[in-house]
Amino acid sequence: SEHGFVAAAASAGLTPRAVFDPSANLLAQEYIREPQTLTAGLVAAALPECARLLRRLHDRVPAAAFKRARELGCGDGHEFDVFETAQHYLGLVRGLNPTGDVSWAAALPGDVDALVAEAANLAKSLRARRTLGGWYPAACHNDLVVGNLVRGQVLKGTQQERRLFLIDFEYAAVGDRCFDLANLCVNADLSPAQTEVVVKHYLAHDGDAADGSATAAAASESRESELLARVGLYRVLSDLREGLWALAHGTTLGPLQGATDGATCKSGLLEPVPAEGGASSEEGGGKEESGALPKSFYVEYAAKHLDRFRRSLGLSPPKGPGAGSEAGSGAGSSDQAGAGARREQLSKWVDLVEA
């Protein structure tokens, strides 16, 4: 359960201390004083620190401290698999949810099945050789949006200590540490050069062990190349997971009205028209409370990530109704060259991972 992982992470100093009340099913953590939630810019300014934080998480928290994936409906009940999670979300959008709502399926791009098929090939390559020197499996966070890193002060003995923490372990599970690295890099919108910095600093702590020893060893060039390739492929898959998560979450908000009637097209997805009078609206018996994110937010969020996933594969947007203003307009030579370069990069990563 989540509290088991939080307790293990807290004992390693990676998250504030926690107390769990099983009778009330409540988890409370120590208050972080003067908190600063990281942004993409703050992550970019602290790449070595972020890399070391993740390395400590993966090396010092026992993988047996939690078994979370079964609750996510993915993997074999002991691990998190980004592709199987994305498939699970797609099923929810298509009606395999508690209410049987299929209205959110109208927000899926027309090429979603083709995108999932491409993702299946990448996932197969990643599974082919994921041991990476005995690194698999590891205890992973699996939800490294930048807002889940917080800098602040906590009490250590009689003194206040300021440090960087991880929070929100809802998706924590045994998994591939390379996905955590990729998830952070893509959510912080890091460049290839910045991603390489993260990997180099992560590998710089190869000698760090659970007992706290720090006999750092220089990583071999082949080890660094393979890690960068795995992070690159997982970075691509992360966008598919994020996009389908947004629409799956939407099914908990009530039916998506306006998806085929009065909807506007944006980035290849259908965007619902906001209700008159603000964000609060009654739709199909469900209510979006004042201050809650509107349903259109999740449609736009899905559009952003699924479009980026498609571009990473070097694919063009789907053609036809609801495909977006750029679909069918014909790609220029520079666009074609860019798509070809992205496909070539993917092929190189696959070759390195499968070697």
Short mmCIF file of C-alpha atoms in Angstrom, two decimals:
data_model
loop_
_atom_site.label_atom_id
_atom_site.label_comp_id
_atom_site.label_asym_id
_atom_site.label_seq_id
_atom_site.Cartn_x
_atom_site.Cartn_y
_atom_site.Cartn_z
CA SER A 1 0.00 0.00 0.00
CA GLU A 2 1.01 3.63 -0.33
CA HIS A 3 1.68 4.09 3.36
CA GLY A 4 4.19 1.22 3.37
CA PHE A 5 6.20 2.88 0.65
CA VAL A 6 5.95 6.32 2.26
CA ALA A 7 7.28 4.88 5.52
CA ALA A 8 10.20 3.27 3.71
CA ALA A 9 10.95 6.45 1.76
CA ALA A 10 10.72 8.56 4.92
CA SER A 11 13.21 6.32 6.72
CA ALA A 12 15.63 7.00 3.85
CA GLY A 13 15.06 10.76 4.20
CA LEU A 14 13.37 11.08 0.82
CA THR A 15 9.98 12.30 2.04
CA PRO A 16 8.77 13.80 5.35
CA ARG A 17 8.09 11.41 8.21
CA ALA A 18 4.69 9.74 8.12
CA VAL A 19 2.08 8.33 10.49
CA PHE A 20 -0.63 5.94 9.32
CA ASP A 21 -3.90 5.24 11.14
CA PRO A 22 -5.23 1.94 9.73
CA SER A 23 -8.55 2.24 11.59
CA ALA A 24 -9.35 5.48 9.74
CA ASN A 25 -7.23 4.68 6.67
CA LEU A 26 -5.51 8.04 7.05
CA LEU A 27 -1.91 8.92 6.21
CA ALA A 28 -0.33 12.07 7.65
CA GLN A 29 3.14 13.44 6.96
CA GLU A 30 5.31 15.93 8.77
CA TYR A 31 4.65 19.53 7.82
CA ILE A 32 7.17 21.01 5.38
CA ARG A 33 8.00 24.55 6.47
CA GLU A 34 8.62 27.27 3.91
CA PRO A 35 7.72 24.90 1.05
CA GLN A 36 8.78 25.62 -2.51
CA THR A 37 7.06 23.43 -5.09
CA LEU A 38 9.41 22.91 -7.99
CA THR A 39 8.62 24.14 -11.49
CA ALA A 40 10.20 23.02 -14.75
CA GLY A 41 12.66 25.90 -14.44
CA LEU A 42 13.61 24.98 -10.88
CA VAL A 43 14.15 21.35 -11.89
CA ALA A 44 16.41 22.47 -14.74
CA ALA A 45 18.43 24.53 -12.26
CA ALA A 46 18.86 21.56 -9.90
CA LEU A 47 19.53 18.59 -12.21
CA PRO A 48 22.36 17.03 -10.14
CA GLU A 49 20.28 17.23 -6.97
CA CYS A 50 17.22 15.72 -8.65
CA ALA A 51 19.30 12.90 -10.13
CA ARG A 52 20.82 12.07 -6.76
CA LEU A 53 17.38 12.12 -5.10
CA LEU A 54 16.08 9.53 -7.59
CA ARG A 55 19.20 7.40 -7.24
CA ARG A 56 18.72 7.32 -3.46
CA LEU A 57 15.07 6.36 -3.94
CA HIS A 58 15.94 3.47 -6.25
CA ASP A 59 18.88 2.20 -4.21
CA ARG A 60 17.76 2.71 -0.64
CA VAL A 61 14.05 1.87 -0.57
CA PRO A 62 13.44 -1.91 -0.60
CA ALA A 63 11.45 -2.98 -3.64
CA ALA A 64 9.50 -5.34 -1.38
CA ALA A 65 8.22 -2.38 0.69
CA PHE A 66 5.11 -2.10 -1.45
CA LYS A 67 3.03 -3.86 -4.08
CA ARG A 68 0.86 -1.28 -5.78
CA ALA A 69 0.39 -2.22 -9.43
CA ARG A 70 -2.57 -4.57 -8.90
CA GLU A 71 -4.63 -1.61 -7.67
CA LEU A 72 -3.74 0.20 -10.90
CA GLY A 73 -5.04 -2.74 -12.90
CA CYS A 74 -1.75 -3.35 -14.66
CA GLY A 75 1.30 -5.57 -14.58
CA ASP A 76 1.39 -8.84 -12.70
CA GLY A 77 0.31 -7.35 -9.39
CA HIS A 78 3.86 -6.60 -8.30
CA GLU A 79 5.12 -4.04 -10.77
CA PHE A 80 4.29 -0.90 -12.71
CA ASP A 81 4.40 -1.17 -16.50
CA VAL A 82 3.80 2.09 -18.34
CA PHE A 83 2.43 0.43 -21.50
CA GLU A 84 0.01 -1.86 -19.66
CA THR A 85 -1.10 1.14 -17.61
CA ALA A 86 -1.82 3.08 -20.82
CA GLN A 87 -3.83 0.12 -22.15
CA HIS A 88 -5.78 0.05 -18.90
CA TYR A 89 -6.62 3.75 -19.24
CA LEU A 90 -7.73 3.26 -22.84
CA GLY A 91 -10.13 0.56 -21.68
CA LEU A 92 -11.59 2.93 -19.08
CA VAL A 93 -12.17 5.57 -21.74
CA ARG A 94 -13.91 3.03 -23.97
CA GLY A 95 -16.41 2.08 -21.29
CA LEU A 96 -14.63 -0.33 -18.93
CA ASN A 97 -15.23 2.07 -16.04
CA PRO A 98 -17.61 1.82 -13.07
CA THR A 99 -20.40 3.74 -14.82
CA GLY A 100 -19.90 2.31 -18.31
CA ASP A 101 -19.55 5.86 -19.67
CA VAL A 102 -18.30 5.85 -23.27
CA SER A 103 -18.77 9.56 -23.99
CA TRP A 104 -15.09 10.35 -23.38
CA ALA A 105 -14.14 8.02 -26.22
CA ALA A 106 -15.24 10.82 -28.56
CA ALA A 107 -12.12 12.71 -27.42
CA LEU A 108 -9.77 9.96 -28.60
CA PRO A 109 -7.83 10.73 -31.78
CA GLY A 110 -8.75 8.66 -34.80
CA ASP A 111 -5.33 7.02 -34.89
CA VAL A 112 -5.26 5.96 -31.24
CA ASP A 113 -5.11 2.23 -32.04
CA ALA A 114 -2.20 2.81 -34.39
CA LEU A 115 -0.44 4.83 -31.69
CA VAL A 116 -0.95 2.04 -29.15
CA ALA A 117 0.41 -0.51 -31.65
CA GLU A 118 3.56 1.61 -32.06
CA ALA A 119 3.86 1.84 -28.28
CA ALA A 120 3.57 -1.95 -27.99
CA ASN A 121 6.68 -2.36 -30.15
CA LEU A 122 8.66 0.08 -27.99
CA ALA A 123 7.50 -1.65 -24.81
CA LYS A 124 8.54 -5.04 -26.22
CA SER A 125 12.03 -3.72 -26.85
CA LEU A 126 12.29 -2.31 -23.33
CA ARG A 127 11.20 -5.59 -21.78
CA ALA A 128 13.67 -7.61 -23.86
CA ARG A 129 16.63 -6.54 -21.74
CA ARG A 130 15.64 -4.52 -18.72
CA THR A 131 17.96 -6.00 -16.10
CA LEU A 132 20.66 -3.39 -16.85
CA GLY A 133 23.30 -4.81 -14.57
CA GLY A 134 20.92 -6.07 -11.92
CA TRP A 135 19.06 -2.78 -11.60
CA TYR A 136 15.61 -4.25 -12.17
CA PRO A 137 13.31 -4.24 -10.33
CA ALA A 138 13.53 -1.13 -8.14
CA ALA A 139 11.18 0.87 -5.96
CA CYS A 140 9.88 3.65 -8.23
CA HIS A 141 7.70 6.73 -7.82
CA ASN A 142 6.10 6.56 -11.32
CA ASP A 143 4.45 10.01 -11.17
CA LEU A 144 7.25 12.54 -11.38
CA VAL A 145 5.40 15.66 -12.42
CA VAL A 146 7.50 18.61 -11.26
CA GLY A 147 4.95 19.49 -8.57
CA ASN A 148 5.76 16.25 -6.76
CA LEU A 149 9.19 17.61 -5.86
CA VAL A 150 9.14 20.08 -2.97
CA ARG A 151 11.99 21.91 -1.28
CA GLY A 152 11.45 22.89 2.34
CA GLN A 153 12.45 22.66 5.98
CA VAL A 154 11.75 19.83 8.40
CA LEU A 155 12.88 19.21 11.94
CA LYS A 156 15.97 17.01 12.32
CA GLY A 157 16.74 16.55 15.96
CA THR A 158 16.56 20.09 17.35
CA GLN A 159 17.56 21.79 14.10
CA GLN A 160 15.65 22.78 11.00
CA GLU A 161 17.05 21.20 7.83
CA ARG A 162 16.18 22.36 4.31
CA ARG A 163 16.22 19.72 1.61
CA LEU A 164 14.48 18.41 -1.51
CA PHE A 165 11.66 15.91 -0.98
CA LEU A 166 9.43 13.66 -3.05
CA ILE A 167 5.70 13.68 -2.30
CA ASP A 168 2.53 11.95 -3.56
CA PHE A 169 3.27 8.23 -3.86
CA GLU A 170 -0.11 7.20 -5.23
CA TYR A 171 1.46 5.39 -8.20
CA ALA A 172 4.52 4.05 -6.40
CA ALA A 173 5.34 0.46 -7.29
CA VAL A 174 8.13 -1.89 -8.20
CA GLY A 175 9.28 -1.01 -11.69
CA ASP A 176 12.03 0.14 -14.03
CA ARG A 177 14.08 3.00 -12.60
CA CYS A 178 14.66 4.29 -16.14
CA PHE A 179 10.97 5.21 -16.34
CA ASP A 180 11.32 7.49 -13.30
CA LEU A 181 14.23 9.29 -14.95
CA ALA A 182 12.32 9.62 -18.21
CA ASN A 183 9.12 10.73 -16.49
CA LEU A 184 10.94 13.55 -14.71
CA CYS A 185 12.74 14.64 -17.87
CA VAL A 186 9.63 14.77 -20.04
CA ASN A 187 7.48 16.49 -17.40
CA ALA A 188 10.19 19.11 -16.84
CA ASP A 189 10.48 19.48 -20.63
CA LEU A 190 14.25 18.93 -20.46
CA SER A 191 16.32 19.10 -23.62
CA PRO A 192 18.41 16.13 -24.81
CA ALA A 193 21.50 17.82 -23.36
CA GLN A 194 19.79 18.32 -19.99
CA THR A 195 18.57 14.72 -20.03
CA GLU A 196 22.17 13.63 -20.54
CA VAL A 197 23.18 15.70 -17.50
CA VAL A 198 20.56 13.89 -15.40
CA VAL A 199 21.80 10.49 -16.54
CA LYS A 200 25.47 11.37 -15.96
CA HIS A 201 24.78 12.53 -12.41
CA TYR A 202 22.58 9.52 -11.75
CA LEU A 203 25.40 7.22 -12.81
CA ALA A 204 27.94 9.24 -10.81
CA HIS A 205 26.50 7.58 -7.69
CA ASP A 206 27.04 4.01 -8.87
CA GLY A 207 28.97 3.34 -5.67
CA ASP A 208 26.21 4.55 -3.36
CA ALA A 209 24.70 1.64 -1.46
CA ALA A 210 21.89 1.09 1.01
CA ASP A 211 24.37 1.18 3.90
CA GLY A 212 25.37 4.71 2.95
CA SER A 213 28.80 3.95 1.49
CA ALA A 214 29.81 6.16 -1.41
CA THR A 215 32.63 4.63 -3.41
CA ALA A 216 31.60 6.23 -6.68
CA ALA A 217 32.77 4.43 -9.81
CA ALA A 218 32.97 5.93 -13.28
CA ALA A 219 30.21 4.57 -15.48
CA SER A 220 31.27 2.87 -18.66
CA GLU A 221 30.39 4.51 -21.96
CA SER A 222 28.21 1.56 -22.97
CA ARG A 223 26.29 1.68 -19.68
CA GLU A 224 25.61 5.39 -20.12
CA SER A 225 24.51 4.88 -23.73
CA GLU A 226 22.11 2.11 -22.81
CA LEU A 227 20.64 4.13 -19.96
CA LEU A 228 20.14 7.13 -22.24
CA ALA A 229 18.42 4.89 -24.80
CA ARG A 230 16.05 3.41 -22.21
CA VAL A 231 15.26 6.86 -20.84
CA GLY A 232 14.62 8.10 -24.39
CA LEU A 233 12.13 5.32 -25.15
CA TYR A 234 10.38 5.65 -21.81
CA ARG A 235 10.17 9.38 -22.33
CA VAL A 236 8.17 8.73 -25.50
CA LEU A 237 5.89 6.18 -23.76
CA SER A 238 5.33 8.55 -20.86
CA ASP A 239 3.38 10.89 -23.13
CA LEU A 240 1.00 8.09 -24.17
CA ARG A 241 0.37 7.25 -20.53
CA GLU A 242 -0.24 10.91 -19.60
CA GLY A 243 -2.61 11.53 -22.49
CA LEU A 244 -4.76 8.45 -21.84
CA TRP A 245 -4.68 9.07 -18.07
CA ALA A 246 -6.28 12.48 -18.63
CA LEU A 247 -9.21 11.02 -20.55
CA ALA A 248 -9.57 8.08 -18.15
CA HIS A 249 -9.70 10.53 -15.25
CA GLY A 250 -12.36 12.42 -17.16
CA THR A 251 -14.70 9.44 -16.89
CA THR A 252 -14.84 10.09 -13.12
CA LEU A 253 -16.19 13.60 -13.75
CA GLY A 254 -19.37 12.57 -15.56
CA PRO A 255 -20.24 12.33 -19.25
CA LEU A 256 -18.38 14.50 -21.72
CA GLN A 257 -21.11 16.62 -23.26
CA GLY A 258 -20.63 18.57 -26.47
CA ALA A 259 -18.07 16.09 -27.76
CA THR A 260 -19.96 15.61 -31.01
CA ASP A 261 -22.47 18.47 -30.83
CA GLY A 262 -21.13 22.01 -30.81
CA ALA A 263 -17.59 20.89 -30.04
CA THR A 264 -14.53 22.62 -31.42
CA CYS A 265 -11.54 20.82 -32.82
CA LYS A 266 -8.12 21.34 -31.26
CA SER A 267 -4.90 19.41 -31.84
CA GLY A 268 -6.73 16.44 -33.31
CA LEU A 269 -9.05 16.05 -30.29
CA LEU A 270 -12.56 17.30 -29.67
CA GLU A 271 -12.83 20.02 -27.07
CA PRO A 272 -16.14 20.39 -25.16
CA VAL A 273 -17.72 23.81 -25.18
CA PRO A 274 -17.62 25.27 -21.61
CA ALA A 275 -20.98 25.71 -19.94
CA GLU A 276 -22.37 29.22 -19.77
CA GLY A 277 -21.86 31.07 -16.53
CA GLY A 278 -18.39 29.79 -15.65
CA ALA A 279 -16.74 26.51 -14.79
CA SER A 280 -19.60 25.10 -12.73
CA SER A 281 -22.02 23.07 -14.80
CA GLU A 282 -24.50 20.25 -14.56
CA GLU A 283 -23.85 17.48 -17.06
CA GLY A 284 -25.57 14.14 -16.96
CA GLY A 285 -26.23 14.45 -13.24
CA GLY A 286 -22.59 15.24 -12.45
CA LYS A 287 -21.41 18.62 -11.19
CA GLU A 288 -18.09 20.38 -11.59
CA GLU A 289 -17.66 22.38 -8.42
CA SER A 290 -16.37 25.93 -8.41
CA GLY A 291 -12.56 25.88 -8.42
CA ALA A 292 -12.34 22.38 -9.91
CA LEU A 293 -10.59 21.90 -13.22
CA PRO A 294 -13.11 21.92 -16.10
CA LYS A 295 -13.48 18.86 -18.28
CA SER A 296 -11.97 20.78 -21.19
CA PHE A 297 -8.68 20.91 -19.24
CA TYR A 298 -8.35 17.12 -19.41
CA VAL A 299 -9.18 17.07 -23.12
CA GLU A 300 -6.52 19.71 -23.80
CA TYR A 301 -4.01 17.94 -21.56
CA ALA A 302 -4.62 14.70 -23.45
CA ALA A 303 -4.23 16.51 -26.77
CA LYS A 304 -0.87 17.96 -25.75
CA HIS A 305 0.63 14.63 -24.68
CA LEU A 306 -0.84 12.46 -27.44
CA ASP A 307 0.28 14.95 -30.08
CA ARG A 308 3.78 14.98 -28.62
CA PHE A 309 3.78 11.18 -28.54
CA ARG A 310 2.79 11.14 -32.21
CA ARG A 311 5.52 13.62 -33.13
CA SER A 312 8.11 11.61 -31.21
CA LEU A 313 7.25 8.65 -33.44
CA GLY A 314 7.69 10.81 -36.54
CA LEU A 315 4.01 10.38 -37.46
CA SER A 316 1.58 12.84 -39.02
CA PRO A 317 -1.74 13.82 -37.38
CA PRO A 318 -4.78 11.77 -38.43
CA LYS A 319 -6.66 13.00 -41.48
CA GLY A 320 -10.35 13.62 -41.75
CA PRO A 321 -13.01 15.18 -39.47
CA GLY A 322 -11.73 16.12 -36.04
CA ALA A 323 -8.12 15.76 -37.12
CA GLY A 324 -7.02 19.33 -36.56
CA SER A 325 -6.30 22.23 -38.87
CA GLU A 326 -2.88 20.92 -39.91
CA ALA A 327 -4.06 17.46 -40.91
CA GLY A 328 -4.13 16.80 -44.61
CA SER A 329 -2.41 20.10 -45.41
CA GLY A 330 0.78 18.37 -46.51
CA ALA A 331 4.02 18.41 -44.56
CA GLY A 332 6.85 20.62 -45.73
CA SER A 333 10.32 19.29 -46.46
CA SER A 334 11.60 20.50 -43.08
CA ASP A 335 8.73 18.71 -41.31
CA GLN A 336 9.47 15.52 -43.24
CA ALA A 337 13.17 15.79 -42.41
CA GLY A 338 12.34 16.30 -38.74
CA ALA A 339 10.03 13.28 -38.70
CA GLY A 340 12.68 11.18 -40.40
CA ALA A 341 15.28 12.24 -37.82
CA ARG A 342 12.95 11.32 -34.97
CA ARG A 343 12.28 7.88 -36.48
CA GLU A 344 16.01 7.36 -36.93
CA GLN A 345 16.65 8.30 -33.29
CA LEU A 346 14.00 5.85 -32.10
CA SER A 347 15.59 3.11 -34.18
CA LYS A 348 19.01 3.81 -32.64
CA TRP A 349 17.55 3.68 -29.13
CA VAL A 350 15.83 0.37 -29.87
CA ASP A 351 19.06 -1.10 -31.22
CA LEU A 352 20.95 -0.05 -28.10
CA VAL A 353 18.28 -1.41 -25.76
CA GLU A 354 18.04 -4.76 -27.56
CA ALA A 355 21.82 -5.21 -28.05
#
